[in-house]
Each structure stands twice: as structure tokens, then as C-alpha cells.
Coordinates of C-alpha atoms in Angstrom, one line a residue:
Chain U
M1 CA 0.0 0.0 0.0
A2 CA 2.7 2.4 1.1
K3 CA 4.7 1.5 -2.1
R4 CA 1.6 2.3 -4.2
V5 CA 1.1 5.6 -2.5
K6 CA 4.7 6.5 -3.1
Q7 CA 4.3 5.6 -6.8
L8 CA 1.3 7.9 -6.9
V9 CA 3.2 10.7 -5.3
T10 CA 6.1 10.3 -7.8
E11 CA 3.7 10.4 -10.7
T12 CA 1.9 13.5 -9.3
D13 CA 5.3 15.2 -8.7
R14 CA 6.3 14.5 -12.3
L15 CA 3.1 16.0 -13.5
Y16 CA 3.7 19.3 -11.8
E17 CA 7.5 19.2 -12.3
F18 CA 7.5 22.3 -14.5
D19 CA 6.2 24.5 -11.7
R20 CA 8.1 23.0 -8.8
E21 CA 10.4 26.0 -8.4
P22 CA 9.2 29.4 -7.0
V23 CA 8.5 32.0 -9.7
S24 CA 11.6 34.0 -10.4
P25 CA 11.4 37.8 -10.3
D26 CA 11.8 38.2 -14.1
K27 CA 8.6 36.1 -14.6
L28 CA 6.4 38.4 -12.6
Q29 CA 3.4 39.8 -14.5
S30 CA 2.2 43.4 -14.7
A31 CA -1.0 44.7 -13.2
W32 CA -2.6 45.0 -16.6
K33 CA -2.0 41.4 -17.4
F34 CA -3.7 40.4 -14.1
A35 CA -6.7 42.7 -14.8
G36 CA -7.1 41.1 -18.3
L37 CA -6.6 37.5 -17.0
F38 CA -9.3 37.8 -14.3
A39 CA -11.7 39.8 -16.6
G40 CA -12.2 36.8 -18.8
E41 CA -13.1 34.5 -15.9
H42 CA -16.4 33.8 -14.1
V43 CA -18.7 33.9 -17.1
A44 CA -19.6 30.3 -17.5
A45 CA -22.5 28.0 -18.3
T46 CA -23.3 27.8 -14.6
E47 CA -24.1 31.5 -14.6
F48 CA -27.2 30.7 -16.7
V49 CA -28.4 28.5 -13.9
I50 CA -27.3 30.3 -10.7
G51 CA -28.9 33.6 -11.3
A52 CA -32.1 31.9 -12.4
F53 CA -32.2 29.8 -9.2
F54 CA -32.1 33.0 -7.1
V55 CA -35.3 34.0 -8.8
L56 CA -36.9 30.6 -8.1
H57 CA -35.8 30.8 -4.5
G58 CA -37.8 34.0 -4.1
V59 CA -35.1 36.5 -3.2
T60 CA -36.1 40.2 -3.2
A61 CA -34.4 42.7 -5.6
S62 CA -32.8 44.7 -2.8
D63 CA -31.6 41.5 -1.0
L64 CA -30.1 40.3 -4.2
I65 CA -28.3 43.5 -5.0
W66 CA -26.9 44.0 -1.5
G67 CA -26.2 40.3 -1.1
L68 CA -24.2 40.2 -4.4
L69 CA -22.4 43.4 -3.7
I70 CA -21.3 42.4 -0.2
G71 CA -20.7 38.7 -0.9
N72 CA -18.6 39.4 -4.0
T73 CA -16.6 42.1 -2.2
L74 CA -15.9 39.6 0.6
A75 CA -14.8 37.1 -2.2
V76 CA -12.4 39.7 -3.7
L77 CA -11.0 40.5 -0.2
S78 CA -10.5 36.8 0.4
W79 CA -8.4 36.6 -2.7
T80 CA -6.5 39.8 -1.8
L81 CA -6.0 39.2 1.9
V82 CA -5.9 35.4 2.2
C83 CA -4.7 33.9 -1.1
A84 CA -2.5 36.6 -2.6
P85 CA -0.2 37.3 0.4
I86 CA 0.7 33.6 0.7
A87 CA 1.1 33.3 -3.1
V88 CA 3.4 36.3 -3.2
R89 CA 5.5 35.2 -0.2
T90 CA 6.0 31.6 -1.4
R91 CA 5.8 32.0 -5.2
L92 CA 4.6 28.4 -5.3
T93 CA 1.5 26.6 -6.6
F94 CA -0.8 25.4 -3.9
Y95 CA 0.2 21.8 -4.8
W96 CA 3.8 22.3 -4.0
Y97 CA 3.1 24.4 -0.9
L98 CA 0.7 21.8 0.4
R99 CA 3.3 19.1 -0.2
R100 CA 5.7 21.0 2.2
I101 CA 2.9 21.3 4.8
A102 CA 0.9 18.2 4.6
G103 CA 3.3 15.7 3.0
P104 CA 3.2 14.4 -0.6
G105 CA 0.6 11.7 0.2
L106 CA -2.0 14.1 1.4
A107 CA -1.2 16.5 -1.5
T108 CA -2.0 13.7 -3.9
V109 CA -5.2 12.8 -2.1
Y110 CA -6.2 16.5 -2.3
N111 CA -5.3 16.5 -6.0
I112 CA -7.5 13.5 -6.8
A113 CA -10.4 14.9 -4.6
N114 CA -10.2 18.1 -6.6
A115 CA -10.3 16.2 -9.9
L116 CA -13.5 14.4 -8.9
M117 CA -15.1 17.6 -7.8
Y118 CA -14.1 19.1 -11.2
C119 CA -15.6 16.2 -13.0
I120 CA -19.0 16.7 -11.3
L121 CA -18.9 20.5 -12.0
A122 CA -18.1 19.8 -15.7
G123 CA -21.0 17.3 -15.7
A124 CA -23.3 20.1 -14.6
M125 CA -22.0 22.3 -17.4
I126 CA -22.6 19.6 -19.9
S127 CA -26.2 19.3 -18.6
V128 CA -26.7 23.0 -19.2
S129 CA -25.5 22.7 -22.8
S130 CA -27.8 19.7 -23.3
S131 CA -30.8 21.8 -22.2
A132 CA -30.1 24.1 -25.2
I133 CA -29.9 21.2 -27.7
G134 CA -32.8 19.4 -26.0
G135 CA -34.9 22.5 -26.7
V136 CA -34.2 22.2 -30.4
V137 CA -34.9 18.5 -30.7
G138 CA -37.9 18.5 -28.4
I139 CA -36.4 16.8 -25.3
P140 CA -37.7 18.4 -22.1
V141 CA -35.2 19.3 -19.3
P142 CA -35.5 17.4 -16.0
G143 CA -37.7 18.7 -13.2
L144 CA -36.4 20.6 -10.2
N145 CA -36.6 17.6 -7.9
D146 CA -35.2 15.0 -10.3
V147 CA -32.2 13.0 -9.1
L148 CA -32.2 10.4 -11.9
P149 CA -32.7 11.1 -15.6
S150 CA -36.3 12.0 -16.3
S151 CA -36.3 10.2 -19.7
A152 CA -34.0 7.9 -21.6
A153 CA -33.8 10.6 -24.4
W154 CA -32.4 13.1 -21.9
A155 CA -29.8 10.7 -20.7
V156 CA -28.8 9.7 -24.3
L157 CA -28.6 13.4 -25.3
T158 CA -26.5 14.5 -22.3
F159 CA -24.2 11.5 -22.7
C160 CA -23.7 12.3 -26.4
V161 CA -23.1 16.0 -25.7
G162 CA -20.6 15.0 -23.0
M163 CA -18.8 12.6 -25.3
L164 CA -18.8 15.2 -28.1
F165 CA -17.0 17.7 -25.8
T166 CA -14.7 14.9 -24.8
I167 CA -13.8 14.0 -28.4
L168 CA -13.2 17.6 -29.2
A169 CA -10.8 17.8 -26.2
V170 CA -9.1 14.6 -27.2
L171 CA -8.7 15.7 -30.9
G172 CA -7.0 19.0 -30.6
F173 CA -6.7 20.5 -27.2
D174 CA -4.3 23.3 -28.0
T175 CA -6.3 25.0 -30.8
L176 CA -9.6 24.3 -29.2
S177 CA -8.5 25.7 -25.8
R178 CA -7.3 28.8 -27.5
F179 CA -10.7 29.1 -29.2
A180 CA -12.5 28.4 -26.0
T181 CA -10.5 31.2 -24.3
V182 CA -11.6 33.8 -26.9
C183 CA -15.2 32.7 -26.5
S184 CA -15.4 34.0 -23.0
P185 CA -15.5 37.7 -23.9
W186 CA -18.3 37.0 -26.3
L187 CA -20.5 35.3 -23.7
F188 CA -20.9 38.4 -21.6
P189 CA -22.6 40.6 -24.2
I190 CA -25.0 37.7 -24.9
F191 CA -26.0 37.7 -21.2
I192 CA -26.6 41.5 -21.4
A193 CA -28.4 41.2 -24.7
G194 CA -30.7 38.5 -23.4
A195 CA -31.6 40.5 -20.3
V196 CA -32.1 43.7 -22.3
A197 CA -34.4 42.0 -24.8
T198 CA -36.4 40.4 -22.0
L199 CA -37.1 43.7 -20.1
P200 CA -39.8 45.1 -22.4
R201 CA -41.6 41.8 -22.3
L202 CA -41.7 42.1 -18.5
G203 CA -43.3 45.5 -18.9
V204 CA -40.2 47.8 -18.4
A205 CA -40.8 51.2 -20.1
L206 CA -38.2 52.3 -22.7
D207 CA -37.0 55.1 -20.5
L208 CA -36.5 52.5 -17.7
S209 CA -38.7 54.7 -15.4
N210 CA -40.5 51.6 -13.9
L211 CA -37.4 49.3 -13.9
W212 CA -37.2 49.1 -10.1
E213 CA -41.0 48.4 -9.8
V214 CA -40.8 45.6 -12.4
M215 CA -37.7 44.1 -10.7
N216 CA -39.7 43.8 -7.5
T217 CA -43.0 42.7 -8.9
R218 CA -42.1 40.5 -11.9
I219 CA -38.5 39.2 -11.3
W220 CA -37.2 39.2 -7.8
T221 CA -40.6 39.1 -6.1
G222 CA -39.7 37.7 -2.7
V223 CA -42.0 34.7 -3.4
P224 CA -40.3 31.4 -4.0
T225 CA -41.5 28.9 -6.6
P226 CA -43.4 26.0 -4.9
G227 CA -40.9 23.4 -3.6
Q228 CA -38.0 25.9 -3.3
E229 CA -36.8 27.2 0.0
P230 CA -36.9 31.0 0.4
F231 CA -33.6 32.8 0.2
T232 CA -32.6 36.0 2.1
F233 CA -29.9 38.5 1.9
W234 CA -27.6 36.2 3.9
H235 CA -28.1 33.3 1.5
I236 CA -27.1 35.5 -1.5
A237 CA -24.2 37.1 0.3
F238 CA -22.7 33.8 1.5
F239 CA -23.3 32.1 -1.9
A240 CA -21.5 34.9 -3.7
W241 CA -18.6 34.7 -1.2
F242 CA -18.2 30.9 -1.3
A243 CA -18.9 30.4 -5.1
N244 CA -15.1 30.3 -5.6
L245 CA -14.2 29.2 -2.1
A246 CA -11.7 26.5 -3.3
M247 CA -9.9 29.3 -5.3
H248 CA -9.5 32.0 -2.6
I249 CA -9.9 30.5 0.9
G250 CA -8.9 27.1 -0.5
L251 CA -5.8 28.8 -2.0
S252 CA -6.0 27.1 -5.4
D253 CA -5.5 30.5 -7.1
M254 CA -2.0 30.6 -5.7
A255 CA -1.1 29.1 -9.1
M256 CA -2.0 32.4 -10.8
L257 CA -1.3 34.9 -8.0
R258 CA 2.3 33.7 -7.4
Y259 CA 3.1 35.7 -10.6
A260 CA 1.8 38.9 -9.0
K261 CA 4.3 41.7 -8.1
H262 CA 2.3 42.6 -5.0
W263 CA -0.4 40.9 -2.9
G264 CA -2.7 43.9 -3.8
Y265 CA -3.1 42.3 -7.3
G266 CA -5.7 40.1 -5.7
L267 CA -8.0 43.1 -6.1
F268 CA -7.9 42.5 -9.8
T269 CA -10.2 39.5 -9.4
A270 CA -12.9 42.2 -9.1
T271 CA -12.6 42.7 -12.9
G272 CA -14.1 39.2 -13.4
I273 CA -16.2 38.8 -10.3
Y274 CA -18.5 41.7 -10.6
P275 CA -19.4 41.2 -14.3
G276 CA -19.7 37.4 -13.9
H277 CA -21.1 36.9 -10.4
M278 CA -23.2 40.0 -10.3
L279 CA -24.3 41.2 -13.7
A280 CA -24.4 37.8 -15.4
W281 CA -26.4 36.3 -12.5
M282 CA -28.8 39.3 -12.6
C283 CA -29.1 38.9 -16.4
S284 CA -30.0 35.2 -16.1
G285 CA -32.5 36.1 -13.4
I286 CA -34.2 38.5 -15.8
M287 CA -34.2 35.9 -18.5
V288 CA -35.8 33.2 -16.4
A289 CA -38.5 35.6 -15.3
G290 CA -39.2 36.1 -19.1
V291 CA -40.1 32.4 -19.4
N292 CA -42.3 32.3 -16.3
R293 CA -39.6 30.9 -14.1
A294 CA -39.1 27.7 -16.2
M295 CA -35.6 26.3 -15.2
D296 CA -34.5 25.6 -18.8
P297 CA -31.4 27.6 -19.7
G298 CA -31.7 26.7 -23.4
A299 CA -35.3 27.9 -23.6
M300 CA -34.7 31.1 -21.7
A301 CA -31.6 32.1 -23.7
F302 CA -33.4 31.3 -27.0
Q303 CA -36.5 33.3 -26.0
A304 CA -34.3 36.2 -24.9
A305 CA -31.6 36.4 -27.6
G306 CA -32.6 34.0 -30.3
W307 CA -30.1 31.5 -31.9
A308 CA -27.2 33.5 -30.5
G309 CA -28.5 32.9 -27.0
L310 CA -28.9 29.2 -27.7
I311 CA -25.4 29.0 -29.1
A312 CA -24.2 30.9 -26.0
V313 CA -25.6 28.2 -23.7
V314 CA -23.9 25.4 -25.7
V315 CA -20.6 27.3 -26.0
A316 CA -20.6 28.3 -22.4
G317 CA -21.0 24.7 -21.4
W318 CA -18.3 23.6 -23.7
T319 CA -15.7 26.3 -23.0
T320 CA -15.9 25.7 -19.3
A321 CA -16.1 21.9 -19.5
N322 CA -13.1 21.7 -21.8
P323 CA -10.4 23.0 -19.4
T324 CA -12.2 21.1 -16.6
L325 CA -11.8 17.8 -18.5
Y326 CA -8.1 18.7 -19.0
R327 CA -7.6 19.4 -15.3
A328 CA -9.4 16.2 -14.3
G329 CA -7.3 14.3 -16.8
L330 CA -4.1 15.7 -15.4
A331 CA -5.1 14.6 -11.9
L332 CA -6.2 11.1 -13.1
Q333 CA -2.8 10.8 -14.8
T334 CA -1.3 10.3 -11.4
I335 CA -3.2 7.0 -10.9
T336 CA -2.7 5.8 -14.4
P337 CA 1.1 6.1 -15.0
G338 CA 2.1 5.5 -18.6
W339 CA -1.3 6.2 -20.2
P340 CA -1.2 8.7 -23.1
R341 CA -3.0 12.0 -22.5
W342 CA -5.8 11.2 -25.0
K343 CA -6.7 8.0 -23.2
I344 CA -6.9 9.7 -19.8
T345 CA -8.9 12.6 -21.2
L346 CA -11.3 10.0 -22.8
V347 CA -11.7 8.2 -19.4
A348 CA -12.3 11.5 -17.6
G349 CA -14.8 12.6 -20.3
L350 CA -16.6 9.3 -20.1
A351 CA -16.9 9.6 -16.3
T352 CA -18.0 13.2 -16.6
S353 CA -20.6 12.4 -19.3
L354 CA -22.1 9.6 -17.1
L355 CA -22.3 12.1 -14.2
A356 CA -23.9 14.7 -16.5
C357 CA -26.8 12.2 -17.1
L358 CA -27.8 12.6 -13.5
P359 CA -29.8 15.8 -13.3
V360 CA -29.3 16.1 -9.6
F361 CA -26.0 18.0 -10.1
F362 CA -27.7 20.4 -12.5
V363 CA -30.9 21.1 -10.6
K364 CA -29.1 21.2 -7.2
L365 CA -26.2 23.2 -8.5
L366 CA -26.3 25.8 -5.7
D367 CA -25.9 23.0 -3.1
Y368 CA -23.2 21.3 -5.1
V369 CA -21.2 24.6 -5.4
A370 CA -21.5 24.9 -1.6
I371 CA -20.3 21.3 -1.1
Y372 CA -17.4 21.7 -3.6
G373 CA -16.0 24.7 -1.7
L374 CA -16.7 23.1 1.7
V375 CA -14.8 19.9 0.9
L376 CA -11.6 21.7 -0.1
M377 CA -11.8 24.6 2.4
P378 CA -10.2 22.8 5.4
V379 CA -7.0 22.2 3.4
G380 CA -6.7 26.0 2.7
A381 CA -7.3 26.7 6.4
I382 CA -4.5 24.2 7.3
A383 CA -2.1 26.0 5.0
L384 CA -3.1 29.4 6.3
A385 CA -2.5 28.3 9.9
E386 CA 0.9 26.9 9.1
H387 CA 1.9 30.0 7.1
W388 CA 0.7 32.8 9.5
L389 CA -0.1 31.4 12.9
F390 CA 2.7 28.9 13.5
P391 CA 5.5 31.6 13.5
I392 CA 3.3 33.7 16.0
F393 CA 2.8 30.7 18.4
R394 CA 6.4 29.5 17.8
I395 CA 5.3 26.2 16.3
E396 CA 7.7 24.7 13.9
Q397 CA 6.7 25.2 10.2
Y398 CA 7.0 22.5 7.6
R399 CA 7.6 19.7 9.9
A400 CA 6.2 17.2 7.4
Q401 CA 8.9 18.3 4.9
R402 CA 11.7 18.2 7.5
L403 CA 10.8 14.8 8.9
G404 CA 9.9 13.4 5.4
W405 CA 6.3 12.5 6.3
L406 CA 4.2 10.9 3.5
F407 CA 1.1 12.0 5.4
N408 CA 0.8 14.8 7.9
W409 CA -1.7 13.0 10.1
P410 CA -2.9 16.0 12.2
A411 CA -3.7 17.7 8.8
L412 CA -5.6 14.7 7.6
I413 CA -7.5 14.4 10.9
V414 CA -8.4 18.1 10.8
W415 CA -9.5 17.9 7.2
F416 CA -11.9 15.0 7.7
G417 CA -12.8 16.1 11.2
T418 CA -13.9 19.5 10.0
L419 CA -16.0 18.0 7.2
A420 CA -17.7 15.7 9.8
A421 CA -18.4 18.7 12.0
C422 CA -19.8 20.7 9.1
A423 CA -22.0 17.8 8.1
V424 CA -23.8 17.9 11.5
M425 CA -23.9 21.7 12.0
P426 CA -27.5 22.8 12.7
V427 CA -27.3 25.7 10.1
H428 CA -28.1 26.0 6.4
L429 CA -25.5 24.4 4.1
F430 CA -24.4 27.8 2.8
F431 CA -23.3 29.0 6.2
R432 CA -21.4 26.0 7.4
W433 CA -18.0 26.7 5.8
L434 CA -17.3 29.8 7.9
P435 CA -17.4 28.2 11.4
G436 CA -15.8 25.1 9.7
W437 CA -12.9 27.3 8.6
F438 CA -12.3 28.7 12.1
L439 CA -12.6 25.2 13.5
A440 CA -10.0 23.9 11.0
V441 CA -7.5 26.7 11.7
T442 CA -7.9 26.4 15.5
A443 CA -7.8 22.6 15.6
Y444 CA -4.8 22.3 13.3
T445 CA -2.8 24.9 15.3
V446 CA -3.7 23.2 18.7
L447 CA -3.0 19.7 17.4
Q448 CA 0.4 20.7 15.9
A449 CA 1.4 22.7 19.1
A450 CA 0.5 19.7 21.2
S451 CA 2.3 17.3 19.0
Q452 CA 5.4 19.5 19.0
R453 CA 5.3 19.8 22.8
T454 CA 5.1 16.0 23.1
D455 CA 8.1 15.6 20.8
T456 CA 10.1 18.2 22.7
R457 CA 9.3 16.5 26.0
A458 CA 10.3 13.1 24.6
R459 CA 13.6 14.6 23.3
V460 CA 14.3 16.2 26.7
T461 CA 13.6 13.0 28.5
M462 CA 16.0 11.1 26.2
V463 CA 18.7 13.6 26.6
S464 CA 18.4 13.7 30.4
R465 CA 18.7 9.9 30.5
Chain F
M1 CA -3.6 37.1 -40.9
K2 CA -3.6 36.7 -37.1
A3 CA -3.7 40.5 -36.6
V4 CA -6.6 40.8 -39.1
A5 CA -8.5 38.1 -37.3
G6 CA -7.9 39.8 -34.0
V7 CA -9.1 43.1 -35.2
V8 CA -12.3 41.6 -36.8
S9 CA -13.0 39.7 -33.6
I10 CA -12.7 42.8 -31.5
L11 CA -14.9 44.8 -33.9
S12 CA -17.6 42.1 -34.0
L13 CA -17.5 41.9 -30.2
A14 CA -18.0 45.6 -30.0
V15 CA -21.1 45.2 -32.3
C16 CA -22.4 42.5 -30.0
Y17 CA -22.3 45.1 -27.1
L18 CA -23.8 47.8 -29.3
I19 CA -26.8 45.8 -30.5
P20 CA -28.7 45.7 -27.1
L21 CA -28.1 49.4 -26.7
L22 CA -29.7 50.0 -30.1
Y23 CA -32.6 47.8 -29.2
M24 CA -33.1 49.7 -25.9
R25 CA -33.2 52.9 -27.9
S26 CA -35.9 51.4 -30.2
A27 CA -33.5 51.7 -33.2
L28 CA -34.1 47.9 -33.8
G29 CA -37.1 45.6 -33.7
L30 CA -36.9 42.3 -31.7
D31 CA -36.4 40.2 -34.9
Q32 CA -33.7 42.5 -36.2
F33 CA -32.1 42.5 -32.8
K34 CA -31.9 38.7 -32.8
H35 CA -30.7 38.4 -36.4
L36 CA -28.0 41.0 -36.0
L37 CA -26.8 39.5 -32.8
L38 CA -26.5 36.1 -34.5
A39 CA -24.7 37.6 -37.5
A40 CA -22.2 39.5 -35.3
S41 CA -21.7 36.4 -33.2
L42 CA -20.9 34.2 -36.2
V43 CA -18.4 36.8 -37.5
Y44 CA -16.8 36.8 -34.1
F45 CA -16.6 33.0 -34.1
A46 CA -15.1 32.9 -37.5
A47 CA -12.5 35.5 -36.7
A48 CA -11.8 33.8 -33.3
A49 CA -11.3 30.4 -35.0
V50 CA -8.8 31.9 -37.5
W51 CA -7.0 33.6 -34.6
A52 CA -6.9 30.4 -32.6
V53 CA -5.5 28.4 -35.6
Q54 CA -2.9 31.1 -36.4
A55 CA -1.9 31.4 -32.7
G56 CA -1.4 27.6 -32.5
R57 CA 0.8 27.6 -35.7
A58 CA 2.9 30.5 -34.3
S59 CA 3.4 28.8 -31.0
R60 CA 4.5 25.5 -32.7
Q61 CA 7.1 27.3 -34.9

């Protein structure tokens, strides 16, 4: 078993070999590059669903706007004050930094867990694209409470769309990924166009004089759709904050921010967050109100923006599933040494396509996003404690590296212990990560301090003998 | 070729942004709005595809 784990670790290390060294000063990027890099992010297929779900959950217009403003600001501050300072100080990717803290075995487990979560997310994106194609060929989207495929036709369609995306990824990743990258800027005007075209249908006057009234009476009415729990300001604020939890509090974006000249560059995430997680969500909310709250991204985009809207839903699903399949393939490569890249991408795509057939990940997307962030959050908390708190409390940093541990057991206990505690917390799923984060930081610091004290005492006893 | 494709894609993207504004000012009907948006989008895709192929060739050389 230990031999197998060591082999896995060797394969993972080889995979990330190219970014093992800290970024050298000549490779640091300008502020403009960061602004541009982040501006293209956060406009994905899931935006068509998330904003629409807020309408179905009956949030009011003022709760939505304030919730998104505050939640997204907290997200930007999390990138700036939590992720960027560690990235700038270490200049390492999170994988290599975690390897120093938690041992190579735990870093590999984290990597595989991340890949599985990515596969499910890509599956949800494939489902969104399928809804657009299903609308054209007359296959209805699953209901809001469906867990299993509502019809064989839906399952076949989703699987075929997933495999089409996979084959495209297998055939020519470089060119297609470049094409996918340039599609992102096009998606945003389609969101705007769709919302603008829907407004007159909802009764908004040309001079927008009654916009606020229509927003409150026809779109974000405060009345949830039957079967959906009501959302408040707090649900929206927390959702906007944790929508990218794995990236900021979970420190995944150290991979990008390690190229920043200053930790303040974390503020540039605002260039992507506010258009994507505020305007795009509001636009999809307006579009779903235009189709009487029917949760069918394809139908709502087609109704709002015509064929361009329909293409946008398919392209948004593809452009976001494509890099996700690549990342999942990379992580899977560690457990399938010697396999060529096409074969791994094909397997990752096959698994993702099968997951996409289950509508639960699409119709429960908000919950899944919460769980995705929650699962990886404790690992970020552990890294933060080791980086900032250990020097303050005079606890030795990077013991796992010095002692050559394969697994840092206190870290593993804290990771799974935090998840167990979060699972039983008597609060809404959206609010569990925050107490969980404090719990993880405190528990890891206390455990490591106790373990160090025990070691020191044992050493003193040995020396005195 | 790559530069031309880049310029065309930026221009068509600007048109995609402009179309909703024209619609809001009643300069376009709903059908015109949808057709123009599709046309501008297809031009954008064509230019972006050419750019992606050219960029791929350039990076391989």
C-alpha cells in the first residue's frame, strides 16, 4: 500500500514538475495582465443557472443586489488578503506548498479529490448545454426535484453532448482551448443582450422609469417557486462569497497569484467577479422571469436572444467543461502512469458524461457549489494556519517536509474532522463553511502545538537519560 | 492574418455590445435585434477560430 502511495506521489510530482520552483522575479506579471486575466473568468455555463435559481428561491431585488455586492466584495477581499499574500511570499503553486505542509501523500489525495469535484462540475455544465440542444430537438429538461434522468432521451442526449465535448478535447486541445479562451469575452454581451431583450416583455418602459418596480413585482418578487426554500440577503451574500471558495480561501489560485508583483493584485479579481457573479447572475434572473420561471437555460436564452442565445448556452458549457476535463485528466494521470494524454482525457470525459446524465448535479447546482467549496476549504485553512499562525505561536513550520512524512496525520484528521463537524452543524449548508474554517484553523494549530510539545518533552527525557 | 482576425473579432465583439443598446433605444425591432446578434456572433466565431489556428501555428514554430 505504502509503495503504491509513493508511486502515486512520484507520478503527481512528475506531472507538476514544470512549476516545482518558485516563480523567479523576471517572470512576474504586470497589473494590466492580471486585470485582463481575471476579466475573462467567471462567465460560464453555470451563470445561466445560478442567477435563475435566485429568482426561483424568491429573493427580493434589494436583498439580491446588496447580497451580491457584499458577498462578491468579501470574495475579492478573500483573494486579496488570504490567497495573494501567501502566493506572493512563497511564489509556489498550492500543490507544492501543500506538499511541504501536509506531505506528498496528502497533497496527492487533495489533487484527486479536486479532480473528482471538477468532473461533477463539468457534468453540470454539460447538462446546461444539453438543455439548449434538447430544446431544439424537443427533449424536455428534468424537473427541479429529479435525481435520476427523467427520460432515456435526456440521458442519451446528455451523454452524447458530453462525449462530443470529450472527443473535441481529445482531438485538438491546443487549438480548441485557444478558441475556448476567446469565446469567454463573447458570452458576456450575450447575457446583457438576453436581459435587455427580456425587459420590455416584462413591462419595463423604454426610459426605464419603472425598472425598479418591475424588478420587485415581476423578477425578484420575494415569493419562491413551490418546492424551493426562500432565500434571504444572507443566502445570497454567502453564496457569492463561497462560489469560488476553493480558489480563494482554499488557495487554489496561488497558481496564478504567485506571478503577482504585489499581494494587492488580488483586487484585480474584481474585474471578473462583478461582471460574472453579479451582472451575469442578474441577467440570467431577468431571462428566467421572461419564461415564467421555467428552469430551462436553453429555452430562456433562445427566448431572450434567439439563436445567438442558444449557441451561447452550448458554447458556455463547452468552454468551461473543456479545461475542466483537461484538469481532471491531469489529476487522473497520477493514478494511471504510462497512459497517453488522449486515453486519460477520454476516461475523464466518459466519467463526466455519465455524471452529467444525473440531473441532480444540475438542478441542485447551488448546493453542489457549496459542497465543492466546503470539501476543499479545510486544506486551505490548514495551509493558512501553518503559514501565518505557526510563527506567531512558535510552532515549527513545515515539519512534514523536514521529517519526510508521507502524510501529515494532524492535517488529515483536521481535514476530515472539519468535514464531519460541518456535516452535522445545525445551520443552512451555505453558512457551514465559515465556522468550519475557524474550526480547522484552530484545531490544526492546537494539534500541531500539542504534537510539538510531546516531541520536545520526549527529546528532553531522552537527553536527560 | 492573425492580426486581421484579432481586429475583426474585437470589432464584432463591440457590435455584440452595441446591439442591445440600439434595441433599448428602439432603433431595432426584436427580430432585427436577434438576427443582427447572431450575425455579429458568427463573424466573431469565424475570426476567433482563425485567430486560434494562427496562434497555434505561431506557438509551434
